[in-house]
Coordinates of C-alpha atoms and ligand atoms in Angstrom, one line a residue:
M1 CA 5.8 35.7 11.7
R2 CA 4.0 33.0 9.7
K3 CA 5.9 29.7 9.3
H4 CA 6.8 28.4 5.9
V5 CA 5.8 24.9 4.8
L6 CA 6.4 22.9 1.7
V7 CA 3.6 20.9 0.0
A8 CA 5.8 18.5 -1.9
R9 CA 3.2 17.3 -4.4
R10 CA 0.1 18.8 -6.1
V11 CA -2.9 18.4 -3.7
F12 CA -6.5 19.4 -3.7
D13 CA -7.2 23.2 -3.7
S14 CA -9.3 23.0 -0.6
V15 CA -6.3 21.5 1.3
T16 CA -3.8 24.1 0.0
T17 CA -6.4 26.8 1.0
R18 CA -6.6 25.5 4.5
L19 CA -2.9 25.4 4.9
A20 CA -2.5 28.9 3.4
A21 CA -4.8 30.2 6.2
H22 CA -2.0 29.3 8.7
F23 CA 1.3 29.3 6.7
E24 CA 3.3 30.6 3.8
V25 CA 2.9 27.7 1.5
E26 CA 5.2 26.6 -1.3
G27 CA 3.4 24.1 -3.6
N28 CA 4.4 22.0 -6.5
A29 CA 1.9 22.8 -9.2
E30 CA 3.8 20.7 -11.8
D31 CA 3.6 17.7 -9.5
R32 CA 7.2 16.7 -10.2
V33 CA 8.8 14.2 -7.9
F34 CA 11.8 16.1 -6.5
S35 CA 15.2 14.5 -6.4
K36 CA 16.9 14.4 -2.9
V37 CA 18.9 17.5 -3.8
E38 CA 15.9 19.4 -4.9
L39 CA 13.9 18.3 -1.9
I40 CA 16.6 19.5 0.4
A41 CA 16.7 22.9 -1.5
K42 CA 12.9 23.2 -1.3
L43 CA 12.9 22.5 2.4
Q44 CA 15.4 25.3 3.3
G45 CA 13.6 27.7 5.7
K46 CA 10.6 25.4 6.0
A47 CA 9.2 24.4 9.4
G48 CA 6.9 21.7 8.0
A49 CA 6.5 19.4 5.0
F50 CA 3.4 17.8 3.6
I51 CA 4.7 14.8 1.7
T52 CA 3.5 11.6 0.1
G53 CA 5.1 8.1 -0.1
S54 CA 7.2 9.3 -3.0
E55 CA 9.3 11.7 -0.9
R56 CA 12.0 10.2 1.2
I57 CA 12.8 11.9 4.5
D58 CA 16.1 10.2 5.7
A59 CA 18.8 11.2 8.1
E60 CA 20.7 13.1 5.3
V61 CA 17.6 15.2 4.4
L62 CA 17.0 15.9 8.1
A63 CA 20.6 16.9 8.8
A64 CA 20.5 19.3 5.8
C65 CA 17.1 20.9 6.9
P66 CA 17.6 21.9 10.6
E67 CA 14.6 24.2 10.7
L68 CA 12.2 21.3 9.9
R69 CA 9.9 20.5 12.8
A70 CA 7.2 18.3 11.2
V71 CA 6.8 15.9 8.3
C72 CA 3.3 14.9 7.5
N73 CA 2.9 11.9 5.2
M74 CA -0.3 11.6 3.1
A75 CA -0.1 7.7 3.4
V76 CA -0.6 5.2 6.1
G77 CA 2.7 3.4 5.2
Y78 CA 5.7 5.4 6.3
N79 CA 8.7 3.4 5.1
N80 CA 9.7 6.6 3.2
I81 CA 10.5 8.3 6.6
D82 CA 13.4 7.4 8.9
L83 CA 11.4 7.6 12.0
A84 CA 14.3 7.1 14.4
A85 CA 16.2 9.9 12.7
C86 CA 13.1 12.2 13.0
T87 CA 12.8 11.4 16.7
A88 CA 16.5 12.0 17.3
R89 CA 16.2 15.5 15.8
G90 CA 12.9 16.3 17.5
V91 CA 11.0 16.3 14.2
L92 CA 7.4 15.1 14.4
A93 CA 6.3 12.6 11.8
T94 CA 2.7 11.8 11.1
N95 CA 0.8 9.4 8.8
T96 CA -2.9 8.9 7.7
P97 CA -4.2 5.7 9.3
D98 CA -7.9 4.6 9.4
V99 CA -9.3 7.0 6.7
L100 CA -8.2 4.6 3.9
T101 CA -8.8 1.2 5.5
E102 CA -12.1 0.3 3.9
T103 CA -11.3 1.8 0.5
T104 CA -8.0 -0.1 0.4
A105 CA -9.7 -3.3 1.5
D106 CA -12.3 -2.9 -1.2
F107 CA -9.5 -2.6 -3.8
G108 CA -7.5 -5.5 -2.4
F109 CA -10.6 -7.7 -2.6
A110 CA -11.4 -6.5 -6.1
L111 CA -7.8 -7.1 -7.3
M112 CA -8.0 -10.6 -5.8
M113 CA -11.2 -11.3 -7.6
A114 CA -10.0 -9.8 -10.9
T115 CA -6.9 -12.1 -10.5
A116 CA -8.8 -15.3 -9.7
R117 CA -11.4 -14.7 -12.5
R118 CA -8.9 -13.5 -15.1
M119 CA -10.7 -10.3 -15.8
A120 CA -7.7 -8.3 -17.2
E121 CA -6.4 -11.1 -19.3
S122 CA -9.9 -11.8 -20.8
E123 CA -10.6 -8.2 -21.4
H124 CA -7.3 -7.7 -23.3
F125 CA -8.2 -10.8 -25.4
L126 CA -11.6 -9.3 -26.3
R127 CA -10.1 -5.9 -27.1
R128 CA -7.6 -7.6 -29.4
G129 CA -10.5 -8.9 -31.4
E130 CA -9.7 -12.5 -30.6
W131 CA -13.1 -13.5 -29.3
T132 CA -14.6 -15.5 -32.1
K133 CA -16.5 -18.2 -30.2
W134 CA -17.6 -19.3 -26.7
S135 CA -15.8 -22.3 -25.3
V136 CA -16.3 -24.3 -22.2
D137 CA -12.8 -23.7 -20.8
M138 CA -12.3 -20.1 -22.0
F139 CA -10.6 -18.2 -19.3
I140 CA -11.7 -20.6 -16.6
G141 CA -10.4 -19.4 -13.2
S142 CA -10.9 -20.2 -9.6
D143 CA -13.8 -19.4 -7.2
I144 CA -13.7 -16.8 -4.5
H145 CA -16.7 -17.9 -2.5
G146 CA -15.9 -20.8 -0.2
A147 CA -12.1 -20.7 -1.1
T148 CA -9.5 -20.2 1.6
L149 CA -8.5 -16.6 2.0
A150 CA -5.0 -16.3 3.5
I151 CA -4.0 -13.0 4.8
L152 CA -0.3 -12.1 5.5
G153 CA -0.3 -9.2 8.0
M154 CA -3.4 -8.6 10.1
G155 CA -3.6 -4.9 10.8
R156 CA -6.6 -2.7 10.1
I157 CA -6.6 -3.4 6.3
G158 CA -6.0 -7.1 6.8
R159 CA -9.0 -7.3 9.2
A160 CA -11.2 -5.3 6.8
I161 CA -10.3 -7.8 3.9
A162 CA -10.9 -10.7 6.2
R163 CA -14.4 -9.4 7.1
R164 CA -15.3 -9.1 3.5
G165 CA -14.2 -12.7 2.8
H166 CA -15.8 -14.1 5.9
L167 CA -19.2 -12.3 5.9
G168 CA -19.6 -11.6 2.2
F169 CA -18.2 -14.7 0.5
G170 CA -18.3 -17.5 3.1
M171 CA -14.5 -17.9 2.9
P172 CA -12.6 -19.7 5.5
V173 CA -10.0 -17.1 6.6
I174 CA -6.5 -17.9 7.9
Y175 CA -3.9 -15.4 8.7
H176 CA -0.3 -15.0 9.9
N177 CA 1.0 -11.9 11.6
R178 CA 3.9 -10.9 13.9
S179 CA 1.4 -10.8 16.8
R180 CA -1.8 -12.8 17.1
L181 CA -5.2 -11.0 17.3
A182 CA -7.2 -11.1 20.6
P183 CA -9.8 -14.0 20.4
E184 CA -12.7 -11.5 20.1
L185 CA -11.1 -9.8 17.1
E186 CA -10.4 -13.2 15.5
A187 CA -14.0 -14.2 16.0
E188 CA -15.3 -10.9 14.6
V189 CA -13.4 -11.3 11.3
G190 CA -13.7 -15.2 11.3
A191 CA -10.0 -15.6 11.0
R192 CA -7.8 -18.5 12.3
Y193 CA -4.1 -17.9 13.2
V194 CA -1.6 -20.3 11.4
S195 CA 2.2 -20.4 10.9
K196 CA 3.5 -18.6 7.8
D197 CA 4.3 -22.0 6.2
E198 CA 0.7 -23.3 6.8
L199 CA -0.7 -20.0 5.5
L200 CA 1.2 -20.5 2.2
K201 CA 0.4 -24.1 1.9
Q202 CA -3.3 -23.8 2.6
A203 CA -4.0 -20.5 0.7
D204 CA -6.3 -20.5 -2.3
H205 CA -6.0 -16.7 -2.4
L206 CA -3.1 -15.1 -0.5
V207 CA -3.4 -11.4 0.1
I208 CA -0.4 -9.4 1.4
V209 CA -1.0 -6.5 3.7
L210 CA 2.2 -6.3 5.7
P211 CA 3.9 -3.0 6.4
Y212 CA 7.3 -2.8 4.6
S213 CA 10.5 -2.8 6.7
A214 CA 13.9 -4.4 6.6
E215 CA 12.3 -7.3 8.4
S216 CA 9.5 -7.8 5.8
H217 CA 11.8 -7.3 2.8
H218 CA 11.3 -10.3 0.4
S219 CA 9.0 -12.0 2.9
I220 CA 7.7 -13.8 -0.2
G221 CA 10.5 -15.2 -2.4
A222 CA 11.2 -18.4 -4.3
A223 CA 11.1 -20.6 -1.2
E224 CA 7.8 -19.2 0.0
L225 CA 6.2 -19.4 -3.5
A226 CA 7.3 -23.0 -3.7
L227 CA 5.0 -23.8 -0.7
M228 CA 1.9 -22.5 -2.5
K229 CA -0.6 -24.6 -4.5
P230 CA -0.3 -24.4 -8.3
E231 CA -4.0 -23.2 -8.4
A232 CA -3.4 -20.4 -5.8
T233 CA -3.3 -16.7 -6.4
L234 CA -1.2 -13.9 -4.7
T235 CA -2.4 -10.3 -4.3
N236 CA -0.2 -7.5 -3.0
V237 CA -1.7 -4.2 -1.9
A238 CA 0.9 -3.4 0.7
R239 CA 4.4 -2.3 -0.5
G240 CA 6.8 -3.2 -3.2
G241 CA 9.8 -5.1 -1.8
I242 CA 7.7 -7.4 0.4
V243 CA 7.5 -9.8 -2.6
D244 CA 10.6 -10.6 -4.6
D245 CA 9.2 -9.6 -8.0
A246 CA 11.8 -11.6 -10.0
A247 CA 11.0 -14.8 -8.1
L248 CA 7.2 -14.1 -8.5
A249 CA 7.6 -13.6 -12.3
E250 CA 9.4 -16.9 -12.6
A251 CA 6.8 -18.7 -10.5
L252 CA 4.0 -17.2 -12.7
R253 CA 5.8 -18.0 -15.9
E254 CA 6.3 -21.6 -14.8
R255 CA 2.7 -21.8 -13.5
R256 CA 3.9 -22.8 -10.1
I257 CA 1.1 -20.5 -8.9
A258 CA -1.9 -19.6 -11.1
A259 CA -1.9 -15.8 -11.0
A260 CA -1.1 -12.6 -9.2
G261 CA -2.6 -9.2 -8.7
L262 CA -0.1 -6.4 -7.9
D263 CA -0.8 -2.8 -7.0
V264 CA 2.8 -2.2 -5.6
F265 CA 6.2 -3.0 -7.1
E266 CA 9.9 -3.1 -6.1
G267 CA 11.4 0.2 -7.3
E268 CA 8.0 1.5 -8.5
P269 CA 7.0 3.3 -10.7
R270 CA 9.3 0.9 -12.5
V271 CA 7.8 -2.5 -13.0
H272 CA 9.9 -5.7 -13.4
P273 CA 9.9 -6.3 -17.2
D274 CA 9.2 -10.0 -16.8
L275 CA 5.9 -9.1 -15.0
L276 CA 4.9 -6.8 -17.9
S277 CA 5.0 -9.6 -20.4
L278 CA 3.1 -12.2 -18.4
P279 CA -0.7 -12.8 -19.1
N280 CA -1.5 -14.2 -15.6
V281 CA -0.8 -11.0 -13.6
V282 CA -3.1 -8.0 -13.1
L283 CA -1.1 -4.9 -12.7
T284 CA -2.3 -1.6 -11.2
P285 CA -0.3 1.6 -10.5
H286 CA -0.5 1.8 -6.6
I287 CA -4.1 3.0 -6.6
A288 CA -5.6 1.0 -3.7
S289 CA -6.7 4.1 -1.8
A290 CA -7.6 6.2 -4.8
T291 CA -11.2 7.2 -4.4
V292 CA -12.2 10.9 -4.4
K293 CA -13.5 10.6 -0.8
T294 CA -10.6 8.7 0.6
R295 CA -7.8 10.8 -1.1
L296 CA -9.5 13.9 0.2
A297 CA -9.8 12.5 3.7
M298 CA -6.1 11.5 3.6
A299 CA -5.0 14.9 2.4
D300 CA -7.2 16.6 5.0
L301 CA -5.8 14.4 7.8
A302 CA -2.2 15.2 6.7
A303 CA -3.1 18.9 6.7
D304 CA -4.7 18.6 10.2
N305 CA -1.5 17.0 11.4
L306 CA 0.7 19.8 9.9
I307 CA -1.5 22.6 11.2
A308 CA -1.6 21.2 14.7
A309 CA 2.1 20.3 14.8
L310 CA 3.2 23.8 14.0
T311 CA 0.5 25.8 15.9
G312 CA 0.8 24.2 19.3
G313 CA -2.2 21.9 18.8
V314 CA -2.5 18.1 19.2
P315 CA -1.8 16.3 15.9
P316 CA -4.4 13.6 15.4
T317 CA -2.1 10.8 14.2
P318 CA 1.5 11.2 15.3
L319 CA 4.0 8.4 14.6
N320 CA 6.5 9.6 17.3
P321 CA 4.4 11.4 20.0
E322 CA 7.4 11.4 22.2
V323 CA 8.7 14.3 20.2
L324 CA 5.6 16.3 21.2
A325 CA 5.9 15.3 24.9
A326 CA 9.5 16.7 24.9
R327 CA 8.5 20.1 23.4
Ligands
GLV401 C1 -0.5 3.9 0.4 O1 0.2 3.1 -0.1 C2 -0.4 4.3 1.8 O2 0.5 3.8 2.5 O3 -1.3 5.1 2.2

C-alpha cells in the first residue's frame, strides 16, 4: 500500500510529481497557512509531511498524529520543529542546509549594502516626486569597502558573507560565535574572533546569521544596541526574535545606530508598527533564499529526504539521524 503524505504548502509541480511517483499526496493548492487544528486534521493518516518554516511541528502535533514518521522542512532553520519531541517519538526530521548558503549570503550582503547606502529610502523619495535638485549631502551613507564587517554567528552562511566582504570589498572581518572556527577556516574567510561586546563596539556593519533558539532569543536588545557606534548599521537575515524589534526601532528612531536592514521579524508576517514608519530601515519579507534555482534546490532536497525516509533509503540531510539508526 502506498503511504500518504501531506505537502503543507504549494510547491513546484516538478516536486509534487516526484512525490506522487512514490506516495498518495495531499497538497495545498490554495497555499493557505494551516492553523494548528487544521494541520493536525490534515496529518491524520499521513506517514510524512513536507513542511516549510511556517508550519510548527511541536509535541502536541506529534502526539495527535501517531502515524507520522517523517517531517521534512524546506528551510535550513528548524526552530519550527521540536526536535527533541520528534526524536522521542521516533519521527525523523530533516532540513535543507548547503543548497541556500550562497544565495542567502548574496542577499545578506545586498541588504547590508542597501542599508548602508540608503537605497530604499532614496528610491521612495524619488518616487514621491521630491527630487528637485542634487545636493552634496543628499542621502549620504557609509562605505562598505574597507569598513569593519562584524558577523554574529559563523556557520555556513556567516562564512559565505565573510568571504564576500574579505575578498570582494577589502573589509576587515570580525566575528563572534558560540564556538571559534579552526585557524585555517578563519584564514580562508579573513575573519578574526572577538567577544560579543567587542563585536558590537567595533562593527561598522553588523550582520546577524545566528540560528534562533531560546538561547539566542533577543541576543540583540537595548543593552547590546547601546554598545554600537551611532554610524553603524545592523542587518538580520537569520530569524525574527534574535533581535528585540521594539528596542531596535527605538534605537533607529533616536539615531543611536544609523540604519537597519531586516529580512526577518518577531512574529512575522506581522512587522512591528514602529519599524514600518521609520525611514532608516530597509524591510524585506523573508526572501533571502528566494531565487528560482535555490528554491527549487531546497524543495528537491526536502522531497529527497521525504522519499528516502519513507522508502527505506538514506535521507541526505537528517537532523536526528539517531531515529534512523534505531529503526
Ligand atoms: C529560511 O529562513 C531558512 O531557514 O531556510
